[in-house]
XYZ file of C-alpha atoms in Angstrom:
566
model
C 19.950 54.771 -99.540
C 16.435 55.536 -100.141
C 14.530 58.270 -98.139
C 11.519 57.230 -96.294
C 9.264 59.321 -98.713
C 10.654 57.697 -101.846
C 10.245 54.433 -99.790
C 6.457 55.129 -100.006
C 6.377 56.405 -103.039
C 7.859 53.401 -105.112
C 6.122 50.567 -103.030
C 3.586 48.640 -104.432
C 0.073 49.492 -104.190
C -2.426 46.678 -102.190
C -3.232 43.754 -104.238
C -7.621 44.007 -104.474
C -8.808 41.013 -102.659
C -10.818 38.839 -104.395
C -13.558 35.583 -103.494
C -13.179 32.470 -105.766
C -16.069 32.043 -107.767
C -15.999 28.441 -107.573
C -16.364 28.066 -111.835
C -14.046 26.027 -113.548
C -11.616 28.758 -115.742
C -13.420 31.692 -114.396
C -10.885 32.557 -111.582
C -7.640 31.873 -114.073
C -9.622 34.510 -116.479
C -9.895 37.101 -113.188
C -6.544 36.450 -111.878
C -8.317 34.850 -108.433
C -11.923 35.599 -108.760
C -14.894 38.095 -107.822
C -14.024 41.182 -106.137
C -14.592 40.522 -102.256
C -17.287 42.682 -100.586
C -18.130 44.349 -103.754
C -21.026 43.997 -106.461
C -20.761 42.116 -109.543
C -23.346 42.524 -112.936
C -24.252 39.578 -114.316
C -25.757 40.142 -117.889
C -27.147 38.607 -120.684
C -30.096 37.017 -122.722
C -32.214 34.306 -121.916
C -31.129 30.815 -121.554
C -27.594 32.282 -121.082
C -26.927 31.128 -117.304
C -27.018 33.757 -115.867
C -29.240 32.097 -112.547
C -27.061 29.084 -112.642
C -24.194 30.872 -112.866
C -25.052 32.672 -109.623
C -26.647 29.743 -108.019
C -23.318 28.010 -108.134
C -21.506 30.912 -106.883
C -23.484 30.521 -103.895
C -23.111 26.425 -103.445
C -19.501 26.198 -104.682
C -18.944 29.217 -101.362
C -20.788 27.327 -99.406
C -18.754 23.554 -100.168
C -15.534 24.538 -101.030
C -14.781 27.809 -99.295
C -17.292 27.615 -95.765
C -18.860 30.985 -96.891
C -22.370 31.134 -96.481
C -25.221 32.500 -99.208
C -27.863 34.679 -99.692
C -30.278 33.760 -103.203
C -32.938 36.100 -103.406
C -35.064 35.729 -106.498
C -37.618 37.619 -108.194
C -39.100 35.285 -110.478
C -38.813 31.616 -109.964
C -40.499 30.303 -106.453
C -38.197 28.485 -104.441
C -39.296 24.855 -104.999
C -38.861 25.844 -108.748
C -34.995 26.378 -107.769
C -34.725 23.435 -105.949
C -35.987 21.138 -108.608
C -34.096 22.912 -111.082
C -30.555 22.890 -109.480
C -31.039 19.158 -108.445
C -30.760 18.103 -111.800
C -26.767 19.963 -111.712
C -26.069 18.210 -108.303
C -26.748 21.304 -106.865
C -29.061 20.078 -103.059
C -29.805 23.778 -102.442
C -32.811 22.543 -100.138
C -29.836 20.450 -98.090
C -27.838 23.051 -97.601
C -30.872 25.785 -96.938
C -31.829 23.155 -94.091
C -28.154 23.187 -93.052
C -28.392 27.224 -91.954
C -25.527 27.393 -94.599
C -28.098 28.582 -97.437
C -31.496 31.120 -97.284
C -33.070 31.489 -100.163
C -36.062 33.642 -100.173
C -38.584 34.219 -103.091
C -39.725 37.983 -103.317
C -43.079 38.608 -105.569
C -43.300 42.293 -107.172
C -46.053 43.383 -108.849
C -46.033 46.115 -111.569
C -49.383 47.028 -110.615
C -47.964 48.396 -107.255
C -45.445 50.288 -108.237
C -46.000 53.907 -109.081
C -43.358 56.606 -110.227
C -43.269 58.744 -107.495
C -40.685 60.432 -105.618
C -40.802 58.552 -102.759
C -40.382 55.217 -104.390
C -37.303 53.162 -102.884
C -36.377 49.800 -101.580
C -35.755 50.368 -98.050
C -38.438 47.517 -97.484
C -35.533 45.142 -99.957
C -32.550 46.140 -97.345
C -34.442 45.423 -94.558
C -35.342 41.901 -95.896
C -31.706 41.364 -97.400
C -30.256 42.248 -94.552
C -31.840 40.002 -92.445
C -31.643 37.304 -94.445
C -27.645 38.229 -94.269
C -27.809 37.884 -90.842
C -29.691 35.327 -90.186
C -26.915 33.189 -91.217
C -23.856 35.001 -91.748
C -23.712 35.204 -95.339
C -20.763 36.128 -96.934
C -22.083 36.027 -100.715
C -25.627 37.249 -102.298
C -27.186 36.521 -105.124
C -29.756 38.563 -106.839
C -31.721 37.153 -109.741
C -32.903 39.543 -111.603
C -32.774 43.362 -110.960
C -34.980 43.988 -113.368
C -38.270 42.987 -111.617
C -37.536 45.424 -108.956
C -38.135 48.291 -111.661
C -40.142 46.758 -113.981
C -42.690 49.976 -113.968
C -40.239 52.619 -113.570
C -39.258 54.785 -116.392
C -37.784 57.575 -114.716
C -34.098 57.558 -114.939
C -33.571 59.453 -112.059
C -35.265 57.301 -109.341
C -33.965 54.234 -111.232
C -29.974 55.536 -111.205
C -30.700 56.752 -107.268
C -32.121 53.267 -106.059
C -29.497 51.465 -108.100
C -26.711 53.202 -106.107
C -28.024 52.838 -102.971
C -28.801 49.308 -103.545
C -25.402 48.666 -104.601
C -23.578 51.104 -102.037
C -25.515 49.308 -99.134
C -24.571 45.612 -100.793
C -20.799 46.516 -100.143
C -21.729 48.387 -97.108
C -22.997 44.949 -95.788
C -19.480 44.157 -96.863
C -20.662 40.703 -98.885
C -19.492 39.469 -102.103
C -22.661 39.986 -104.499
C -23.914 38.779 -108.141
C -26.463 41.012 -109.268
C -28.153 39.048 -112.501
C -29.516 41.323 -115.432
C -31.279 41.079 -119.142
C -29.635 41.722 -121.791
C -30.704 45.227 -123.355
C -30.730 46.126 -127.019
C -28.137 48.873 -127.022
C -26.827 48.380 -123.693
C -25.195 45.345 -121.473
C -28.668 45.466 -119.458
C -32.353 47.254 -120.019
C -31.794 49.481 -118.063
C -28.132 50.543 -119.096
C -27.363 52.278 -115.708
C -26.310 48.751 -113.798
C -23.265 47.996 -115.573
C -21.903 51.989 -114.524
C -22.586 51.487 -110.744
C -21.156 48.087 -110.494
C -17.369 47.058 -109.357
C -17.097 43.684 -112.423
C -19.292 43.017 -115.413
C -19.369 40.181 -117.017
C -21.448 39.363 -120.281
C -22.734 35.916 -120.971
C -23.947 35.217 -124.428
C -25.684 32.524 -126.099
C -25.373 32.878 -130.163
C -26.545 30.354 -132.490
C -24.286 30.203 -136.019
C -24.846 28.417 -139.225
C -27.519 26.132 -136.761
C -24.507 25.733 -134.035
C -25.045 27.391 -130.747
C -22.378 28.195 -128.281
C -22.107 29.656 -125.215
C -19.495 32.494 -124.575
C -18.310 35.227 -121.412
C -16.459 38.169 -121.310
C -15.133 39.990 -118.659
C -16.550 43.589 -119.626
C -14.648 45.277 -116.642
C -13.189 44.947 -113.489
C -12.477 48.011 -111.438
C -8.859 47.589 -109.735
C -8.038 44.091 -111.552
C -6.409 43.288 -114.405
C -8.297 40.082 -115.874
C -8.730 38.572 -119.339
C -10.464 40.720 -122.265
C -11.029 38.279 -124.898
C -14.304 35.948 -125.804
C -14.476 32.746 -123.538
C -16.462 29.449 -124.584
C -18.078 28.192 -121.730
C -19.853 24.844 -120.946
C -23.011 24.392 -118.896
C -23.317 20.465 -118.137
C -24.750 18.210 -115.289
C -21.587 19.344 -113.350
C -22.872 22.923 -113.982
C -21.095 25.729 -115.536
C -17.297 25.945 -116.472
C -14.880 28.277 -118.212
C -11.816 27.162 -120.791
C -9.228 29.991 -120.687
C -8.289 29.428 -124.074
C -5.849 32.345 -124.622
C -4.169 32.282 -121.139
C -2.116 29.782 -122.014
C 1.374 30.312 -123.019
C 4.588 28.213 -124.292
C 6.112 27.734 -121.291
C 5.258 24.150 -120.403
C 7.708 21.384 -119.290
C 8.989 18.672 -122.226
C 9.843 15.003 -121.684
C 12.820 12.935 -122.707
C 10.750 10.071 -122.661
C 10.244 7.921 -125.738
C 7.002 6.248 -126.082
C 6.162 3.725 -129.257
C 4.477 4.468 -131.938
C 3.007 0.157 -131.204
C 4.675 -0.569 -135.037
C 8.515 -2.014 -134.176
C 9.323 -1.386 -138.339
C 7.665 2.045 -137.384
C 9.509 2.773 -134.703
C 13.033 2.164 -136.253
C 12.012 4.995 -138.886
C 12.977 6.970 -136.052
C 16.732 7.468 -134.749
C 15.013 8.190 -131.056
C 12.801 4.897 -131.615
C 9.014 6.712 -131.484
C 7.752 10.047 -130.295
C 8.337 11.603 -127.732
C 5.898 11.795 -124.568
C 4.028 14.662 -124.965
C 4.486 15.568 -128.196
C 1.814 16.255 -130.674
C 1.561 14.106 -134.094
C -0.288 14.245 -137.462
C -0.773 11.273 -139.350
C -2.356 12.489 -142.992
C -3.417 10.924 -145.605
C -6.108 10.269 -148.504
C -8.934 7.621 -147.900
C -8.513 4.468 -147.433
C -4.672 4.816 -146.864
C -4.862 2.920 -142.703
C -4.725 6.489 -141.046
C -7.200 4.990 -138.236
C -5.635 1.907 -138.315
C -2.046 3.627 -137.152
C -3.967 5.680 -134.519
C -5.486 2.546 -133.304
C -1.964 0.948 -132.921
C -0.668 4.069 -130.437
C -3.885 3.502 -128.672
C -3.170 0.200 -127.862
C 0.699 0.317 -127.381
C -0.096 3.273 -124.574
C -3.207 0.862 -123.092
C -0.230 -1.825 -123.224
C 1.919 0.544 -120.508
C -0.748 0.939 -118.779
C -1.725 4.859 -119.839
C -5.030 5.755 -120.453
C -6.049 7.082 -123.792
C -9.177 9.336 -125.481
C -10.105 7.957 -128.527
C -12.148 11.032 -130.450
C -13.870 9.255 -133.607
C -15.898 11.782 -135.682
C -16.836 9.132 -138.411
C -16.893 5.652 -136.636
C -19.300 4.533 -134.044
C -17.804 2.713 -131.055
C -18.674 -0.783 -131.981
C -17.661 -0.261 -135.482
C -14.622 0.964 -134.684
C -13.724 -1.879 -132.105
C -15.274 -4.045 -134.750
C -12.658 -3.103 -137.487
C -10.033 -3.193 -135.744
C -10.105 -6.748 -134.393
C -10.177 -7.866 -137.712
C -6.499 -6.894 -137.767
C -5.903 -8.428 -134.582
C -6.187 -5.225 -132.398
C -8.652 -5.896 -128.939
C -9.657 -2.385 -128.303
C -12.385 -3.803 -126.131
C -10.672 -5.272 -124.127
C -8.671 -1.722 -122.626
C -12.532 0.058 -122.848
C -13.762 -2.971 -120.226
C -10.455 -2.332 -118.451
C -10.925 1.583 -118.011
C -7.950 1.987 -120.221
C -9.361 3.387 -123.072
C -12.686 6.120 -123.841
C -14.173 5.959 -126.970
C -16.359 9.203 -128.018
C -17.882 9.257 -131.247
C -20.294 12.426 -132.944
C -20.380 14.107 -135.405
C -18.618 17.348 -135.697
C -21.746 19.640 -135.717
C -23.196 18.412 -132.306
C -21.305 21.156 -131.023
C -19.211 24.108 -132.029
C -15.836 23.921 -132.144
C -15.354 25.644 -128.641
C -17.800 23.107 -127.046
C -15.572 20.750 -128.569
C -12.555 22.357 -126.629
C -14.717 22.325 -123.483
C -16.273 19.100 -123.811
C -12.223 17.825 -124.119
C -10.707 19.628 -121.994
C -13.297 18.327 -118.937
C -12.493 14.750 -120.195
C -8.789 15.130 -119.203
C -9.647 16.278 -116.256
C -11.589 13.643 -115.241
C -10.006 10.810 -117.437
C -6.376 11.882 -117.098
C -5.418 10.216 -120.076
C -1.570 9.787 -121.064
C -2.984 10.087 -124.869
C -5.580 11.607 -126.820
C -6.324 11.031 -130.497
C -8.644 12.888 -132.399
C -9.876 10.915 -135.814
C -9.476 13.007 -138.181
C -9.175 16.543 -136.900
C -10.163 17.505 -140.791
C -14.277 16.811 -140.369
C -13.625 20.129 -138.183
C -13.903 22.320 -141.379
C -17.760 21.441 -141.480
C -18.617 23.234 -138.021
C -15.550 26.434 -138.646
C -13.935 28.412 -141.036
C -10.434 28.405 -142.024
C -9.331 30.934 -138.993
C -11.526 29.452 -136.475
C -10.697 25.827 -137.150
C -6.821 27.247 -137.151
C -7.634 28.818 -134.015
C -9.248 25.371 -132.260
C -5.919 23.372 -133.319
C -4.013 25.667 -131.519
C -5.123 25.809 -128.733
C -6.192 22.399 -128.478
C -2.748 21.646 -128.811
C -1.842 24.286 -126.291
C -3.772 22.352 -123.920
C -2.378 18.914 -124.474
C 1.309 19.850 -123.814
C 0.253 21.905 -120.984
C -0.871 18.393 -119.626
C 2.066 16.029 -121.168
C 0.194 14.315 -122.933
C 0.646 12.741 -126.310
C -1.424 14.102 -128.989
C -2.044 12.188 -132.669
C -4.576 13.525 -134.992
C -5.279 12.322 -137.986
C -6.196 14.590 -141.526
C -7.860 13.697 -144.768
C -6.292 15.005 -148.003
C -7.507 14.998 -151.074
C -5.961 14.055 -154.625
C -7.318 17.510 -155.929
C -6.722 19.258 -152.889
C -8.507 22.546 -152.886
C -6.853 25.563 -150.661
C -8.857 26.038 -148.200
C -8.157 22.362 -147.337
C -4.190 22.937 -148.104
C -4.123 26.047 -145.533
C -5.837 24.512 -143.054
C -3.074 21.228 -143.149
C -0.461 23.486 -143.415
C -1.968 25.658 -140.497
C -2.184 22.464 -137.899
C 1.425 21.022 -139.480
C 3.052 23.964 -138.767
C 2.092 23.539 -134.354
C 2.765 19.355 -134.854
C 6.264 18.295 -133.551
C 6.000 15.006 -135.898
C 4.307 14.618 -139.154
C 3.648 10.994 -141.083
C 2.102 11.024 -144.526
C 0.508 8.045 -145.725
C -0.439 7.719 -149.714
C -1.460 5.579 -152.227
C 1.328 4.340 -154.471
C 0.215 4.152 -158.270
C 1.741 0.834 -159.796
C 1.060 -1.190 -163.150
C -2.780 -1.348 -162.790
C -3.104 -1.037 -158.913
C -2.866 1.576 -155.876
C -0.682 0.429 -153.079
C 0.450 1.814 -149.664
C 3.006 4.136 -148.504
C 4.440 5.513 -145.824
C 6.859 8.344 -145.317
C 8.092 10.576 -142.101
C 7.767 14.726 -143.058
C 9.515 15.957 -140.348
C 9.974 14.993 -136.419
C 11.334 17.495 -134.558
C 14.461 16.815 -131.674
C 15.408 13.610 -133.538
C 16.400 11.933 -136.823
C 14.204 9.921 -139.600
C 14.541 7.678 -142.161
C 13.939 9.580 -145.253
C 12.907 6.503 -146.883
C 9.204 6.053 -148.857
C 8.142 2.737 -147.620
C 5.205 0.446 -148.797
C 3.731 -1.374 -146.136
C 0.384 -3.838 -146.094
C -2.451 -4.427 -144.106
C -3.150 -8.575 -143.204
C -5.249 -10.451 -140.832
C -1.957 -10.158 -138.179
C -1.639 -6.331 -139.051
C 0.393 -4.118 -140.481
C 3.351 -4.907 -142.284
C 6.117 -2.909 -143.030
C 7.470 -3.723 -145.660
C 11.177 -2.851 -146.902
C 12.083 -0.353 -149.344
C 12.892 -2.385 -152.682
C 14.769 -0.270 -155.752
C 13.949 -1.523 -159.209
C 15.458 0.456 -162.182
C 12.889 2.405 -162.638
C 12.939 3.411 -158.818
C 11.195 2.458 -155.806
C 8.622 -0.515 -156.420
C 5.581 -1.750 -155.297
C 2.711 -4.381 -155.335
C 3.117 -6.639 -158.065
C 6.008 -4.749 -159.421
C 7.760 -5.398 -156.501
C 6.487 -8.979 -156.598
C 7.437 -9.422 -160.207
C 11.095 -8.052 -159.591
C 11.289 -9.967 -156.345
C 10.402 -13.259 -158.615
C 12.635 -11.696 -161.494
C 15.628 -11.789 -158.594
C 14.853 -15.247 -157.068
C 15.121 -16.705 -161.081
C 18.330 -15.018 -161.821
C 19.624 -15.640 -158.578
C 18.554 -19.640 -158.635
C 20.163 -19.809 -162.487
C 23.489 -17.961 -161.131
C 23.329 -20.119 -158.347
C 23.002 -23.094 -160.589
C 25.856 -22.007 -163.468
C 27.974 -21.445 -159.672
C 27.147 -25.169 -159.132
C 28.067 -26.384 -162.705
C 31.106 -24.750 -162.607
C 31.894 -26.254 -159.010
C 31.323 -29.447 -160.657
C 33.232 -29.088 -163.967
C 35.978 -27.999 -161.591
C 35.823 -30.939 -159.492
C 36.281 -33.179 -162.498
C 39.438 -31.638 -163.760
C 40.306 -31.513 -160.115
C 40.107 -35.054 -160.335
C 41.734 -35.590 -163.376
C 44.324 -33.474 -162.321
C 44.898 -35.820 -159.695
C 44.854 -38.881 -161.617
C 47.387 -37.928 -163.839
C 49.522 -36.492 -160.961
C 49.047 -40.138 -159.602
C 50.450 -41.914 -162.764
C 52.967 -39.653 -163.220
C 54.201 -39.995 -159.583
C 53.468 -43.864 -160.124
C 55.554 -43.719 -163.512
C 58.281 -41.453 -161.419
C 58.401 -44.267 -158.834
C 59.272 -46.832 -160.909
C 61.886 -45.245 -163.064
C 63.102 -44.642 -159.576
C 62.825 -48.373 -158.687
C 64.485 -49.268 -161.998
C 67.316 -47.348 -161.896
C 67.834 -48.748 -158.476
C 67.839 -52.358 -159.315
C 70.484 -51.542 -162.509
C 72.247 -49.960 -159.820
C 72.140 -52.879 -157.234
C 72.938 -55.547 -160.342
C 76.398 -53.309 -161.257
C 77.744 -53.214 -157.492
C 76.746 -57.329 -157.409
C 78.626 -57.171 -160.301
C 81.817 -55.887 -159.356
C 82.118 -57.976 -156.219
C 82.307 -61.440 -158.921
C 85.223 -59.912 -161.009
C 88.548 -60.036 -159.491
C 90.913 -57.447 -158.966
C 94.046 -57.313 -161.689
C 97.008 -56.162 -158.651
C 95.720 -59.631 -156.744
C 96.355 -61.943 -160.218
C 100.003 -60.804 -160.511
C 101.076 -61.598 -156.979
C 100.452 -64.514 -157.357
């Protein structure tokens, strides 16, 4: 039995509570959000969003979570705001005339402010504070600290009024976002903020090889364990949101659930009869060899069920792609006017491959699509190197089974594949759970295609190298045909199927001439068993009538025993 001391001792220590930030990923990253009643830093250069970022702090409080907000800004006027969040969906001048927001504009000049000891911001508290109370605010913003000490140099009043301001914040006992500039050897300009205060978090906005992205970290969090690495982060009309990329881990739920691959000859390749739901798939392939064209077939056999599906083209446009496929008898138009199917086409260096993450995974969210293909996943090297673009694959894929959904990504080889290209194939074939190569087939003066299954994990394949062709109706699957020279195509195959029909027609017809040579002895068989059975008969017949003419004759001659009696 344990003793009431050791009780103590080994019981767990309170959990820190914590206010939901109300940003998309941010509160998976901080294992539940912003410490309550405490300060949080805010840093970073400009254009980062670092006042949006706090603004939506504030409104997503307000909406989601019935906690009131304080904004108090020192450089943009408040109709600035209001114009500015608008454009996010963000009515701050709604909810400001709703009592549920006060946001107050506070001018400082740097001609007023002179280093002397009895410099402070009691005149800030008392303002703050009211503002607090005026509505019951439960969350403060303020955007940026740096304006209050813009003419201070002194360390020492700056690291005093920096911990009173941020001891009477969590006296006040509200959850606060204190904004800051990025410094050039420190997290702020300053560099005493980020000491005093409970969470830091950096934003940064970094611009590589003419690609800008937008990443966070979590620099601390006093009494919280929370996520360490670099997060992407996406700042769109729905304002700003977080993708957790390296939170995830393999312990999602898999399906039994076969879904087709919308080829029946396709589908027969596979013991299970097509992928399973959920799974991810890599169709690769040189140009030209119908890799879109298979894609566009699992689009439209998961429209067919009824599933929704994002269609990611990185070389087509929209049109063009709905444009080439009808010519093969596939309507993809007719599942985008039904809300079945999304078509997004760019080019790969609109964004960087994290926005490319983000930009996806806030399409499933909102789409909830049973599919997503990605066409081809390969233009990806343009806009990443080798580790980076191996990094995106994962966790895109990551992301996909997380949400059941089916993944198929196409990949364009080359003849002379170089190794860059080979590592990063083998890299995303490595995380695929089915892999279909298609290839050009070299014949007698012509390049046909063909089709062959790598691997597909949890079920059996056909190991088979099949041709298949591309008509007005489709795609045609054609069946494997073994010459002596081994597996044939095009007009090889043609020429050996013609080569079979002749032989087969002349066997058929030395089959018939034999049939009829046979018939004739047949018959002549039979005649001559007729004359011989006629000629039997009537050696028969004879021999009866000599035998009918001896008994007549022994009835006319009399007996010699009745000539003597008398």
């Amino acid at each position: 039995m344990i003793k009431k001391s050791e009780k103590h001792r080994f019981s767990s220590p309170t959990v820190l509570e914590k206010s939901p930030s109300g940003i998309a990923g941010l509160d998976e990253i901080t294992e539940g959000g912003l410490p309550k009643g405490r300060p949080t830093l805010i840093c970073g250069g400009a254009g980062c969003g670092k006042t949006l970022f706090g603004m939506q702090f504030l409104v997503k409080g307000i909406t989601e979570y019935n906690e009131p907000g304080v904004f108090m800004s020192f450089e943009e006027p408040t109709e600035d705001l209001e114009k500015n969040m608008i454009s996010l969906g963000f009515d701050i001048k709604k909810l400001a005339a709703q009592k549920k927001l006060k946001i107050d504009h506070v001018m400082v000049e740097r001609s007023e402010i002179e280093e002397t000891g009895e410099y402070d911001l009691e005149g800030l508290f008392i303002r703050l504070g009211h503002a607090i109370d005026s509505i019951g605010a439960k969350r403060v913003v303020l955007d940026t600290i740096e304006s209050l000490f813009a003419g201070l140099t002194n360390t020492s009043i700056l690291r005093a009024e920096l911990r009173r301001l941020f001891h009477w914040l969590k006296h006040k006992g509200v959850t606060a976002i204190i904004t800051g500039e990025r410094g050039e050897s420190s997290f702020t300009r300053q560099g005493l903020e980020e000491y005093v205060s409970d969470c830091v978090i950096l934003l940064d906005f970094r611009v590589i090889d003419q690609i800008s992205t937008r990443r966070l970290r979590i620099v601390k969090y006093r009494g919280s364990t929370h996520g360490t690495n670099e997060y992407p982060f996406l700042i769109d009309e729905q304002g700003v949101s977080v993708f957790p990329i390296t939170s995830l881990r393999l312990d999602h739920e898999v399906s039994d659930k076969i879904v087709s691959t919308g080829i029946k000859k396709l589908d027969d390749m596979f013991s299970r009869g097509g992928y399973f739901q959920g799974s991810s798939i890599l169709i690769s392939g040189t140009a030209g060899t119908a890799k879109t064209t298979l894609a566009s077939y699992f689009a439209q056999e998961t429209c067919q069920r009824g599933g929704k599906t994002l269609f990611f083209a990185f070389e087509e446009s929209p049109n063009q792609l709905i444009r080439n496929m009808s010519s093969i008898g596939i309507d993809l138009k007719a599942y985008v006017d039904k809300g079945l199917l999304q078509i997004h086409s760019s080019r790969p260096t609109l964004y960087g491959l994290e926005m490319h993450l983000l930009t996806l995974n806030k399409l499933i969210k909102d789409f909830k699509p049973k599919s997503v293909i990605i066409d081809p996943i390969s233009n990806l090297v343009s806009i990443g190197n080798e580790r980076e673009v191996s990094s995106f694959l994962v966790r895109l894929i990551d992301l996909l089974k997380v949400n059941n959904i089916t993944a198929l990504f196409t990949s364009l080889t080359q003849q002379n594949i170089n190794a860059f290209n080979e590592q990063t194939e083998e890299s995303i074939s490595s995380l695929v759970d089915t892999w279909i190569t298609v290839r050009d087939v070299e014949g007698i003066g012509e390049r046909n295609r063909g089709l062959f299954i790598l691997k597909a994990r949890g079920m059996g394949h056909s190991n088979q190298v099949r041709e298949f062709l591309i008509k007005d109706e489709g795609i045609d699957l054609l069946e494997l045909e073994i010459g002596p020279e081994g597996m044939l195509t095009g007009s090889a195959r043609g020429e050996f199927q013609k080569t079979q029909s002749v032989q087969k027609l002349r066997k058929q017809k030395q089959v018939e001439s034999k049939d009829r040579e046979i018939e004739r002895k047949r018959k002549i068989l039979d005649a001559n068993i007729h004359a011989m059975q006629t000629e039997f008969e009537s050696v028969v017949e004879e021999l009866n009538k000599l035998e009918i003419e001896e008994q007549e004759l022994k009835k006319k001659i009399p007996s010699p025993l009745k000539s003597k009696k008398r």
